[in-house]
N, CA, C and O of each residue as an XYZ file, in Angstrom:
700
protein
N     -19.251     -7.680     30.410
C     -19.139     -8.211     31.760
C     -20.532     -8.298     32.382
O     -21.305     -7.341     32.330
N     -20.843     -9.445     32.966
C     -22.140     -9.668     33.596
C     -22.084     -9.174     35.048
O     -21.311     -9.686     35.858
N     -22.907     -8.181     35.360
C     -22.955     -7.625     36.717
C     -24.101     -8.197     37.537
O     -24.455     -7.650     38.581
N     -24.680     -9.298     37.067
C     -25.793     -9.909     37.773
C     -25.345    -10.393     39.148
O     -24.311    -11.045     39.291
N     -26.130    -10.066     40.130
C     -25.862    -10.520     41.499
C     -26.836    -11.641     41.836
O     -28.003    -11.599     41.446
N     -26.358    -12.625     42.549
C     -27.195    -13.737     42.968
C     -27.295    -13.712     44.492
O     -26.288    -13.742     45.199
N     -28.518    -13.657     44.969
C     -28.768    -13.631     46.408
C     -29.640    -14.813     46.787
O     -30.471    -15.262     45.998
N     -29.453    -15.299     47.968
C     -30.327    -16.312     48.520
C     -31.057    -15.650     49.687
O     -30.483    -15.424     50.751
N     -32.323    -15.350     49.464
C     -33.123    -14.704     50.500
C     -33.973    -15.751     51.206
O     -34.787    -16.432     50.582
N     -33.776    -15.868     52.506
C     -34.555    -16.829     53.284
C     -35.228    -16.107     54.448
O     -34.688    -15.158     55.017
N     -36.408    -16.582     54.779
C     -37.193    -15.988     55.855
C     -37.808    -17.099     56.702
O     -38.307    -18.088     56.167
N     -37.771    -16.935     58.008
C     -38.462    -17.863     58.896
C     -39.865    -17.325     59.128
O     -40.047    -16.168     59.508
N     -40.836    -18.166     58.898
C     -42.251    -17.823     58.985
C     -42.781    -18.464     60.255
O     -43.241    -19.605     60.244
N     -42.709    -17.700     61.375
C     -42.996    -18.301     62.679
C     -43.350    -17.252     63.723
O     -43.143    -16.055     63.524
N     -43.888    -17.729     64.837
C     -44.189    -16.881     65.989
C     -42.998    -16.855     66.939
O     -42.040    -17.611     66.781
N     -43.078    -15.969     67.929
C     -42.016    -15.838     68.924
C     -42.055    -16.982     69.925
O     -43.119    -17.516     70.239
N     -40.880    -17.350     70.422
C     -40.754    -18.347     71.477
C     -40.886    -17.628     72.813
O     -40.387    -16.515     72.977
N     -41.561    -18.266     73.765
C     -41.668    -17.678     75.099
C     -43.064    -17.825     75.669
O     -43.885    -18.583     75.152
N     -43.322    -17.094     76.736
C     -44.600    -17.236     77.427
C     -45.749    -16.571     76.675
O     -46.913    -16.867     76.948
N     -45.442    -15.673     75.729
C     -46.494    -15.054     74.926
C     -45.964    -14.916     73.496
O     -45.038    -14.150     73.233
N     -46.560    -15.660     72.600
C     -46.057    -15.813     71.241
C     -46.201    -14.592     70.351
O     -45.499    -14.470     69.348
N     -47.092    -13.698     70.703
C     -47.456    -12.633     69.776
C     -48.562    -13.147     68.869
O     -48.841    -14.346     68.838
N     -49.183    -12.248     68.140
C     -50.319    -12.644     67.305
C     -49.860    -13.051     65.913
O     -48.825    -12.596     65.425
N     -50.636    -13.900     65.297
C     -50.369    -14.319     63.921
C     -50.355    -13.105     63.006
O     -49.499    -12.986     62.129
N     -51.294    -12.219     63.211
C     -51.401    -11.027     62.363
C     -50.131    -10.178     62.448
O     -49.537     -9.848     61.421
N     -49.713     -9.826     63.663
C     -48.587     -8.897     63.834
C     -47.215     -9.535     63.681
O     -46.253     -8.850     63.334
N     -47.110    -10.827     63.933
C     -45.798    -11.487     63.894
C     -45.523    -12.214     62.589
O     -44.366    -12.443     62.235
N     -46.575    -12.578     61.874
C     -46.380    -13.345     60.643
C     -46.998    -12.648     59.435
O     -46.296    -12.316     58.480
N     -48.299    -12.429     59.474
C     -49.015    -11.971     58.278
C     -48.593    -10.585     57.804
O     -48.256    -10.416     56.632
N     -48.605     -9.591     58.687
C     -48.252     -8.225     58.269
C     -46.779     -8.094     57.853
O     -46.501     -7.523     56.799
N     -45.833     -8.603     58.646
C     -44.432     -8.491     58.210
C     -44.173     -9.209     56.882
O     -43.428     -8.709     56.038
N     -44.784    -10.371     56.700
C     -44.588    -11.105     55.454
C     -45.204    -10.362     54.281
O     -44.642    -10.366     53.186
N     -46.347     -9.727     54.489
C     -46.959     -8.919     53.420
C     -46.010     -7.814     52.972
O     -45.879     -7.545     51.778
N     -45.352     -7.180     53.933
C     -44.389     -6.119     53.590
C     -43.204     -6.689     52.811
O     -42.744     -6.087     51.840
N     -42.716     -7.841     53.238
C     -41.613     -8.497     52.523
C     -42.046     -8.829     51.095
O     -41.300     -8.591     50.145
N     -43.245     -9.375     50.949
C     -43.738     -9.742     49.621
C     -43.891     -8.516     48.718
O     -43.625     -8.591     47.519
N     -44.318     -7.389     49.291
C     -44.413     -6.144     48.510
C     -43.038     -5.721     47.986
O     -42.901     -5.333     46.826
N     -42.039     -5.798     48.840
C     -40.677     -5.425     48.432
C     -40.166     -6.372     47.343
O     -39.596     -5.930     46.345
N     -40.374     -7.664     47.540
C     -39.939     -8.636     46.539
C     -40.630     -8.382     45.204
O     -40.007     -8.473     44.146
N     -41.902     -8.068     45.258
C     -42.662     -7.783     44.028
C     -42.168     -6.499     43.366
O     -42.006     -6.452     42.147
N     -41.932     -5.473     44.154
C     -41.447     -4.192     43.619
C     -40.162     -4.385     42.826
O     -39.989     -3.793     41.761
N     -39.277     -5.199     43.337
C     -37.989     -5.414     42.687
C     -37.972     -6.684     41.817
O     -36.915     -7.128     41.367
N     -39.147     -7.249     41.593
C     -39.314     -8.433     40.748
C     -38.380     -9.572     41.150
O     -37.752    -10.218     40.311
N     -38.311     -9.792     42.453
C     -37.468    -10.857     42.997
C     -38.316    -12.113     43.184
O     -39.359    -12.097     43.837
N     -37.839    -13.184     42.595
C     -38.494    -14.495     42.713
C     -37.572    -15.433     43.473
O     -36.413    -15.113     43.739
N     -38.097    -16.573     43.811
C     -37.321    -17.659     44.413
C     -36.826    -17.387     45.825
O     -35.855    -18.005     46.262
N     -37.467    -16.479     46.546
C     -37.144    -16.354     47.967
C     -37.621    -17.643     48.644
O     -38.536    -18.311     48.163
N     -36.995    -17.971     49.745
C     -37.352    -19.193     50.462
C     -37.981    -18.817     51.801
O     -37.401    -18.075     52.595
N     -39.172    -19.343     52.027
C     -39.866    -19.126     53.287
C     -39.907    -20.452     54.027
O     -40.490    -21.427     53.553
N     -39.277    -20.473     55.203
C     -39.260    -21.661     56.045
C     -40.428    -21.553     57.021
O     -40.400    -20.773     57.973
N     -41.440    -22.349     56.759
C     -42.702    -22.270     57.492
C     -42.669    -23.208     58.690
O     -42.397    -24.402     58.561
N     -42.949    -22.646     59.846
C     -43.020    -23.434     61.073
C     -44.265    -24.317     60.999
O     -45.332    -23.967     61.504
N     -44.099    -25.463     60.361
C     -45.228    -26.352     60.121
C     -45.760    -26.975     61.406
O     -46.932    -27.346     61.477
N     -44.923    -27.091     62.402
C     -45.391    -27.655     63.667
C     -46.423    -26.724     64.290
O     -47.411    -27.180     64.865
N     -46.194    -25.426     64.177
C     -47.184    -24.435     64.618
C     -48.470    -24.604     63.823
O     -49.556    -24.624     64.403
N     -48.363    -24.725     62.502
C     -49.566    -24.851     61.679
C     -50.353    -26.111     62.024
O     -51.584    -26.095     62.034
N     -49.652    -27.189     62.304
C     -50.334    -28.425     62.695
C     -51.133    -28.226     63.980
O     -52.279    -28.663     64.083
N     -50.529    -27.574     64.938
C     -51.235    -27.301     66.206
C     -52.377    -26.319     65.993
O     -53.464    -26.507     66.540
N     -52.146    -25.277     65.208
C     -53.173    -24.270     64.948
C     -54.386    -24.908     64.284
O     -55.524    -24.604     64.641
N     -54.151    -25.775     63.339
C     -55.227    -26.428     62.597
C     -56.123    -27.258     63.510
O     -57.322    -27.375     63.257
N     -55.554    -27.834     64.566
C     -56.332    -28.711     65.441
C     -57.116    -27.969     66.528
O     -57.955    -28.569     67.199
N     -56.850    -26.668     66.707
C     -57.530    -25.895     67.754
C     -58.960    -25.593     67.334
O     -59.193    -25.027     66.266
N     -59.909    -25.967     68.170
C     -61.326    -25.725     67.900
C     -61.710    -24.353     68.444
O     -62.346    -24.224     69.489
N     -61.300    -23.338     67.694
C     -61.546    -21.955     68.091
C     -61.666    -21.124     66.814
O     -60.870    -21.277     65.887
N     -62.651    -20.257     66.775
C     -62.924    -19.464     65.565
C     -61.716    -18.617     65.154
O     -61.350    -18.588     63.979
N     -61.104    -17.934     66.111
C     -59.949    -17.078     65.788
C     -58.747    -17.886     65.316
O     -58.050    -17.484     64.384
N     -58.507    -19.012     65.953
C     -57.390    -19.873     65.550
C     -57.614    -20.395     64.132
O     -56.680    -20.441     63.332
N     -58.831    -20.782     63.824
C     -59.131    -21.281     62.481
C     -59.035    -20.176     61.433
O     -58.641    -20.429     60.294
N     -59.392    -18.961     61.813
C     -59.240    -17.825     60.906
C     -57.749    -17.554     60.656
O     -57.357    -17.268     59.525
N     -56.924    -17.641     61.695
C     -55.473    -17.496     61.537
C     -54.940    -18.553     60.567
O     -54.138    -18.242     59.686
N     -55.383    -19.793     60.728
C     -54.934    -20.867     59.850
C     -55.334    -20.574     58.399
O     -54.546    -20.779     57.475
N     -56.546    -20.102     58.215
C     -57.043    -19.781     56.866
C     -56.214    -18.659     56.236
O     -55.822    -18.755     55.073
N     -55.947    -17.602     56.999
C     -55.168    -16.477     56.471
C     -53.725    -16.882     56.151
O     -53.162    -16.452     55.145
N     -53.146    -17.696     56.998
C     -51.795    -18.192     56.736
C     -51.793    -19.021     55.455
O     -50.926    -18.848     54.598
N     -52.761    -19.915     55.331
C     -52.847    -20.753     54.131
C     -52.960    -19.897     52.877
O     -52.302    -20.174     51.874
N     -53.786    -18.865     52.928
C     -53.940    -17.967     51.782
C     -52.630    -17.260     51.445
O     -52.279    -17.110     50.275
N     -51.910    -16.828     52.480
C     -50.644    -16.141     52.236
C     -49.595    -17.104     51.671
O     -48.814    -16.724     50.799
N     -49.574    -18.323     52.150
C     -48.631    -19.309     51.619
C     -48.911    -19.607     50.145
O     -47.983    -19.747     49.347
N     -50.171    -19.702     49.796
C     -50.553    -19.919     48.389
C     -50.106    -18.730     47.546
O     -49.574    -18.910     46.451
N     -50.319    -17.520     48.049
C     -49.873    -16.308     47.341
C     -48.357    -16.346     47.129
O     -47.873    -16.050     46.036
N     -47.620    -16.706     48.163
C     -46.161    -16.766     48.068
C     -45.737    -17.761     46.995
O     -44.887    -17.456     46.159
N     -46.322    -18.934     47.021
C     -45.993    -19.970     46.027
C     -46.362    -19.486     44.619
O     -45.583    -19.660     43.682
N     -47.543    -18.881     44.469
C     -47.984    -18.381     43.165
C     -47.092    -17.255     42.641
O     -47.017    -17.031     41.433
N     -46.424    -16.554     43.541
C     -45.515    -15.464     43.147
C     -44.090    -15.965     42.906
O     -43.171    -15.163     42.737
N     -43.905    -17.279     42.890
C     -42.607    -17.838     42.517
C     -41.645    -18.074     43.652
O     -40.440    -18.185     43.424
N     -42.148    -18.153     44.876
C     -41.274    -18.376     46.026
C     -41.392    -19.820     46.503
O     -42.369    -20.509     46.211
N     -40.388    -20.257     47.235
C     -40.365    -21.610     47.782
C     -40.940    -21.608     49.193
O     -40.742    -20.672     49.968
N     -41.657    -22.684     49.500
C     -42.235    -22.863     50.826
C     -41.676    -24.182     51.365
O     -42.039    -25.259     50.891
N     -40.793    -24.086     52.354
C     -40.127    -25.267     52.894
C     -40.464    -25.429     54.380
O     -40.766    -24.447     55.058
N     -40.411    -26.655     54.880
C     -40.717    -26.898     56.289
C     -39.603    -26.437     57.230
O     -38.414    -26.477     56.914
N     -40.050    -26.010     58.372
C     -39.174    -25.526     59.444
C     -39.814    -26.045     60.730
O     -40.820    -25.499     61.184
N     -39.251    -27.076     61.309
C     -39.892    -27.754     62.429
C     -39.379    -27.258     63.771
O     -38.177    -27.256     64.040
N     -40.315    -26.842     64.598
C     -40.014    -26.470     65.982
C     -40.801    -27.420     66.890
O     -41.978    -27.178     67.155
N     -40.177    -28.483     67.363
C     -40.893    -29.479     68.152
C     -41.502    -28.952     69.451
O     -42.394    -29.593     70.008
N     -41.044    -27.805     69.945
C     -41.617    -27.300     71.198
C     -43.107    -26.989     71.060
O     -43.798    -26.824     72.066
N     -43.604    -26.909     69.833
C     -45.045    -26.709     69.629
C     -45.856    -27.898     70.130
O     -47.044    -27.753     70.417
N     -45.248    -29.047     70.238
C     -45.976    -30.216     70.727
C     -46.443    -30.012     72.159
O     -47.438    -30.606     72.575
N     -45.737    -29.175     72.920
C     -46.111    -28.887     74.311
C     -46.688    -27.482     74.498
O     -46.939    -27.065     75.628
N     -46.897    -26.757     73.409
C     -47.402    -25.382     73.507
C     -48.841    -25.380     74.035
O     -49.618    -26.302     73.787
N     -49.162    -24.327     74.759
C     -50.515    -24.170     75.309
C     -51.198    -22.979     74.631
O     -50.662    -21.871     74.603
N     -52.385    -23.231     74.089
C     -53.153    -22.184     73.429
C     -53.892    -21.365     74.480
O     -54.568    -21.922     75.345
N     -53.764    -20.048     74.404
C     -54.439    -19.139     75.326
C     -55.595    -18.511     74.567
O     -55.431    -17.512     73.866
N     -56.751    -19.107     74.715
C     -57.918    -18.748     73.907
C     -58.327    -17.286     74.068
O     -58.659    -16.627     73.083
N     -58.306    -16.777     75.283
C     -58.800    -15.403     75.506
C     -57.974    -14.357     74.761
O     -58.488    -13.291     74.423
N     -56.697    -14.653     74.502
C     -55.814    -13.715     73.805
C     -55.488    -14.147     72.376
O     -54.891    -13.383     71.617
N     -55.876    -15.365     72.008
C     -55.490    -15.954     70.730
C     -53.963    -15.900     70.575
O     -53.434    -15.511     69.533
N     -53.287    -16.301     71.638
C     -51.827    -16.381     71.679
C     -51.459    -17.768     72.165
O     -52.324    -18.587     72.477
N     -50.152    -18.018     72.222
C     -49.645    -19.301     72.673
C     -48.612    -19.085     73.771
O     -47.883    -18.093     73.783
N     -48.573    -20.028     74.677
C     -47.523    -20.074     75.693
C     -46.542    -21.158     75.257
O     -46.873    -22.343     75.232
N     -45.338    -20.732     74.916
C     -44.301    -21.649     74.436
C     -43.165    -21.764     75.439
O     -42.020    -22.018     75.065
N     -43.483    -21.578     76.704
C     -42.426    -21.583     77.708
C     -41.937    -22.994     78.051
O     -40.860    -23.140     78.630
N     -42.700    -24.028     77.709
C     -42.252    -25.399     77.939
C     -41.349    -25.799     76.771
O     -41.821    -26.003     75.652
N     -40.069    -25.907     77.038
C     -39.104    -26.193     75.967
C     -38.451    -27.577     76.114
O     -37.351    -27.803     75.611
N     -39.130    -28.493     76.800
C     -38.577    -29.842     76.941
C     -38.353    -30.494     75.576
O     -37.437    -31.299     75.410
N     -39.185    -30.146     74.609
C     -39.072    -30.729     73.268
C     -38.519    -29.702     72.275
O     -38.911    -29.692     71.108
N     -37.626    -28.857     72.729
C     -37.068    -27.805     71.882
C     -36.299    -28.365     70.700
O     -36.415    -27.852     69.587
N     -35.524    -29.400     70.922
C     -34.725    -29.963     69.836
C     -35.361    -31.251     69.326
O     -36.008    -31.988     70.071
N     -35.161    -31.497     68.052
C     -35.704    -32.675     67.386
C     -35.206    -33.951     68.058
O     -35.938    -34.937     68.143
N     -33.973    -33.933     68.532
C     -33.387    -35.123     69.160
C     -34.092    -35.510     70.457
O     -33.923    -36.633     70.931
N     -34.873    -34.609     71.037
C     -35.588    -34.919     72.280
C     -36.869    -35.718     72.035
O     -37.511    -36.168     72.985
N     -37.243    -35.894     70.766
C     -38.479    -36.597     70.435
C     -38.255    -38.096     70.322
O     -37.144    -38.555     70.056
N     -39.321    -38.847     70.527
C     -39.264    -40.293     70.304
C     -39.223    -40.544     68.794
O     -39.531    -39.651     68.004
N     -38.850    -41.738     68.406
C     -38.812    -42.097     66.978
C     -40.189    -41.923     66.346
O     -40.295    -41.457     65.212
N     -41.228    -42.288     67.061
C     -42.600    -42.131     66.551
C     -42.949    -40.658     66.364
O     -43.537    -40.285     65.349
N     -42.592    -39.823     67.330
C     -42.868    -38.387     67.214
C     -42.101    -37.767     66.046
O     -42.646    -36.936     65.319
N     -40.855    -38.162     65.866
C     -40.043    -37.641     64.760
C     -40.697    -37.967     63.418
O     -40.853    -37.093     62.565
N     -41.070    -39.211     63.245
C     -41.690    -39.640     61.998
C     -43.006    -38.900     61.762
O     -43.277    -38.432     60.657
N     -43.807    -38.804     62.803
C     -45.128    -38.160     62.695
C     -45.007    -36.678     62.351
O     -45.723    -36.182     61.481
N     -44.115    -35.981     63.023
C     -43.983    -34.541     62.808
C     -43.485    -34.243     61.385
O     -43.950    -33.293     60.755
N     -42.551    -35.042     60.884
C     -42.062    -34.844     59.516
C     -43.150    -35.171     58.498
O     -43.420    -34.378     57.596
N     -43.761    -36.317     58.641
C     -44.795    -36.744     57.693
C     -45.961    -35.769     57.672
O     -46.418    -35.361     56.604
N     -46.442    -35.397     58.856
C     -47.575    -34.472     58.929
C     -47.213    -33.093     58.381
O     -48.049    -32.439     57.756
N     -45.983    -32.648     58.607
C     -45.551    -31.334     58.115
C     -45.507    -31.289     56.593
O     -46.007    -30.343     55.985
N     -44.916    -32.297     55.980
C     -44.838    -32.348     54.523
C     -46.238    -32.473     53.930
O     -46.557    -31.821     52.936
N     -47.056    -33.299     54.533
C     -48.438    -33.490     54.052
C     -49.214    -32.175     54.125
O     -49.928    -31.823     53.186
N     -49.079    -31.457     55.222
C     -49.813    -30.205     55.384
C     -49.363    -29.162     54.360
O     -50.198    -28.499     53.747
N     -48.058    -29.014     54.172
C     -47.581    -28.064     53.159
C     -48.089    -28.431     51.771
O     -48.456    -27.556     50.988
N     -48.110    -29.721     51.470
C     -48.611    -30.181     50.171
C     -50.096    -29.869     50.033
O     -50.546    -29.465     48.961
N     -50.859    -30.052     51.106
C     -52.291    -29.728     51.075
C     -52.519    -28.244     50.824
O     -53.460    -27.867     50.125
N     -51.671    -27.412     51.384
C     -51.860    -25.969     51.277
C     -51.351    -25.435     49.945
O     -52.094    -24.748     49.245
N     -50.109    -25.728     49.573
C     -49.501    -25.096     48.383
C     -49.297    -26.052     47.214
O     -48.858    -25.632     46.143
N     -49.604    -27.312     47.401
C     -49.395    -28.288     46.342
C     -48.018    -28.908     46.445
O     -47.180    -28.464     47.230
N     -47.790    -29.939     45.647
C     -46.493    -30.630     45.708
C     -45.372    -29.750     45.177
O     -45.579    -28.906     44.305
N     -44.186    -29.966     45.720
C     -42.995    -29.253     45.272
C     -41.952    -30.295     44.892
O     -41.736    -31.264     45.620
N     -41.313    -30.090     43.755
C     -40.333    -31.067     43.269
C     -39.152    -31.216     44.206
O     -38.744    -32.330     44.536
N     -38.608    -30.098     44.630
C     -37.417    -30.094     45.473
C     -37.790    -29.463     46.802
O     -38.479    -28.445     46.856
N     -37.333    -30.072     47.844
C     -37.600    -29.518     49.163
C     -36.300    -29.181     49.871
O     -35.293    -29.877     49.741
N     -36.356    -28.101     50.616
C     -35.283    -27.738     51.518
C     -35.827    -27.804     52.924
O     -37.019    -28.030     53.130
N     -34.963    -27.608     53.878
C     -35.350    -27.728     55.277
C     -34.455    -26.842     56.129
O     -33.260    -26.703     55.865
N     -35.045    -26.253     57.143
C     -34.262    -25.548     58.160
C     -34.718    -26.069     59.512
O     -35.902    -26.019     59.847
N     -33.772    -26.564     60.275
C     -34.089    -27.098     61.596
C     -34.496    -25.970     62.537
O     -33.931    -24.877     62.499
N     -35.468    -26.249     63.366
C     -35.870    -25.290     64.387
C     -34.836    -25.206     65.481
O     -34.251    -26.214     65.877
N     -34.612    -24.001     65.969
C     -33.677    -23.818     67.074
C     -32.241    -24.159     66.728
O     -31.447    -24.473     67.615
N     -31.898    -24.101     65.451
C     -30.534    -24.401     64.987
C     -30.081    -25.802     65.388
O     -28.882    -26.050     65.515
N     -31.011    -26.704     65.584
C     -30.670    -28.032     66.106
C     -30.721    -29.095     65.014
O     -31.710    -29.820     64.901
N     -29.681    -29.192     64.222
C     -29.612    -30.203     63.170
C     -28.749    -31.384     63.598
O     -28.666    -32.377     62.875
N     -28.109    -31.294     64.751
C     -27.269    -32.385     65.218
C     -28.016    -33.218     66.256
O     -28.763    -32.675     67.070
N     -27.817    -34.511     66.229
C     -27.044    -35.251     65.240
C     -27.845    -35.411     63.946
O     -29.054    -35.640     63.972
N     -27.147    -35.285     62.820
C     -27.819    -35.371     61.528
C     -28.479    -36.731     61.322
O     -29.450    -36.838     60.574
N     -27.971    -37.749     61.966
C     -28.568    -39.086     61.832
C     -30.043    -39.089     62.248
O     -30.807    -39.942     61.797
N     -30.449    -38.148     63.101
C     -31.862    -38.018     63.477
C     -32.720    -37.572     62.294
O     -33.921    -37.837     62.266
N     -32.117    -36.902     61.328
C     -32.859    -36.321     60.208
C     -32.728    -37.110     58.911
O     -33.625    -37.081     58.069
N     -31.627    -37.804     58.753
C     -31.279    -38.414     57.464
C     -32.405    -39.266     56.879
O     -32.712    -39.133     55.694
N     -33.012    -40.114     57.657
C     -34.092    -40.977     57.202
C     -35.247    -40.151     56.625
O     -35.806    -40.504     55.586
N     -35.598    -39.067     57.292
C     -36.740    -38.249     56.876
C     -36.399    -37.400     55.654
O     -37.261    -37.141     54.814
N     -35.148    -36.969     55.556
C     -34.714    -36.251     54.356
C     -34.870    -37.155     53.134
O     -35.376    -36.723     52.098
N     -34.441    -38.391     53.256
C     -34.543    -39.334     52.138
C     -35.999    -39.654     51.830
O     -36.406    -39.653     50.668
N     -36.773    -39.924     52.854
C     -38.180    -40.295     52.685
C     -38.986    -39.201     51.998
O     -39.864    -39.493     51.186
N     -38.693    -37.946     52.318
C     -39.494    -36.818     51.815
C     -38.775    -36.013     50.737
O     -39.198    -34.907     50.400
N     -37.694    -36.564     50.200
C     -36.960    -35.922     49.099
C     -36.455    -34.530     49.459
O     -36.466    -33.628     48.621
N     -36.021    -34.356     50.677
C     -35.434    -33.083     51.087
C     -33.982    -33.096     50.649
O     -33.180    -33.910     51.106
N     -33.665    -32.174     49.751
C     -32.345    -32.170     49.139
C     -31.407    -31.122     49.707
O     -30.194    -31.200     49.513
N     -31.961    -30.143     50.408
C     -31.127    -29.034     50.889
C     -31.428    -28.761     52.354
O     -32.583    -28.656     52.765
N     -30.363    -28.650     53.124
C     -30.474    -28.262     54.519
C     -29.915    -26.846     54.648
O     -28.794    -26.572     54.219
N     -30.678    -25.981     55.222
C     -30.258    -24.598     55.379
C     -29.897    -24.293     56.821
O     -29.519    -23.165     57.137
């Protein structure tokens, strides 16, 4: 009798929503390092990390030494995750389009939620955010044959808003 258990482990790789996001180090890098240690200890592969690519796109464009260091450290951790046999899939939170960077604290103010759901975006914004997100993940971890997706804020409806982009970017699984 085969007693093998099959688990699907998924993790959202993102900052907190609200007026103060928390730091990249304490909210993303350190907790993920602990998760990766546990996965390695138990030789678990194929965990899925849903990366808030909209955050990464905004972080990459900030002309600030600390923000760029955060982007570099995140990129390094994503490469490590991929090299250790885990999946890196996009997780879009459109509210990042209106986020305000607080340079003195190296935090973000995410209290503007007008663009919380994907359906609140224009057709141009939808196309741009998907294309840029897939491109950025590919630049960081390389191409992936199969892609999955998790909508930000649990907002996958109406699915017709996503269908075109799923087909265009070969996204085969919605989580």
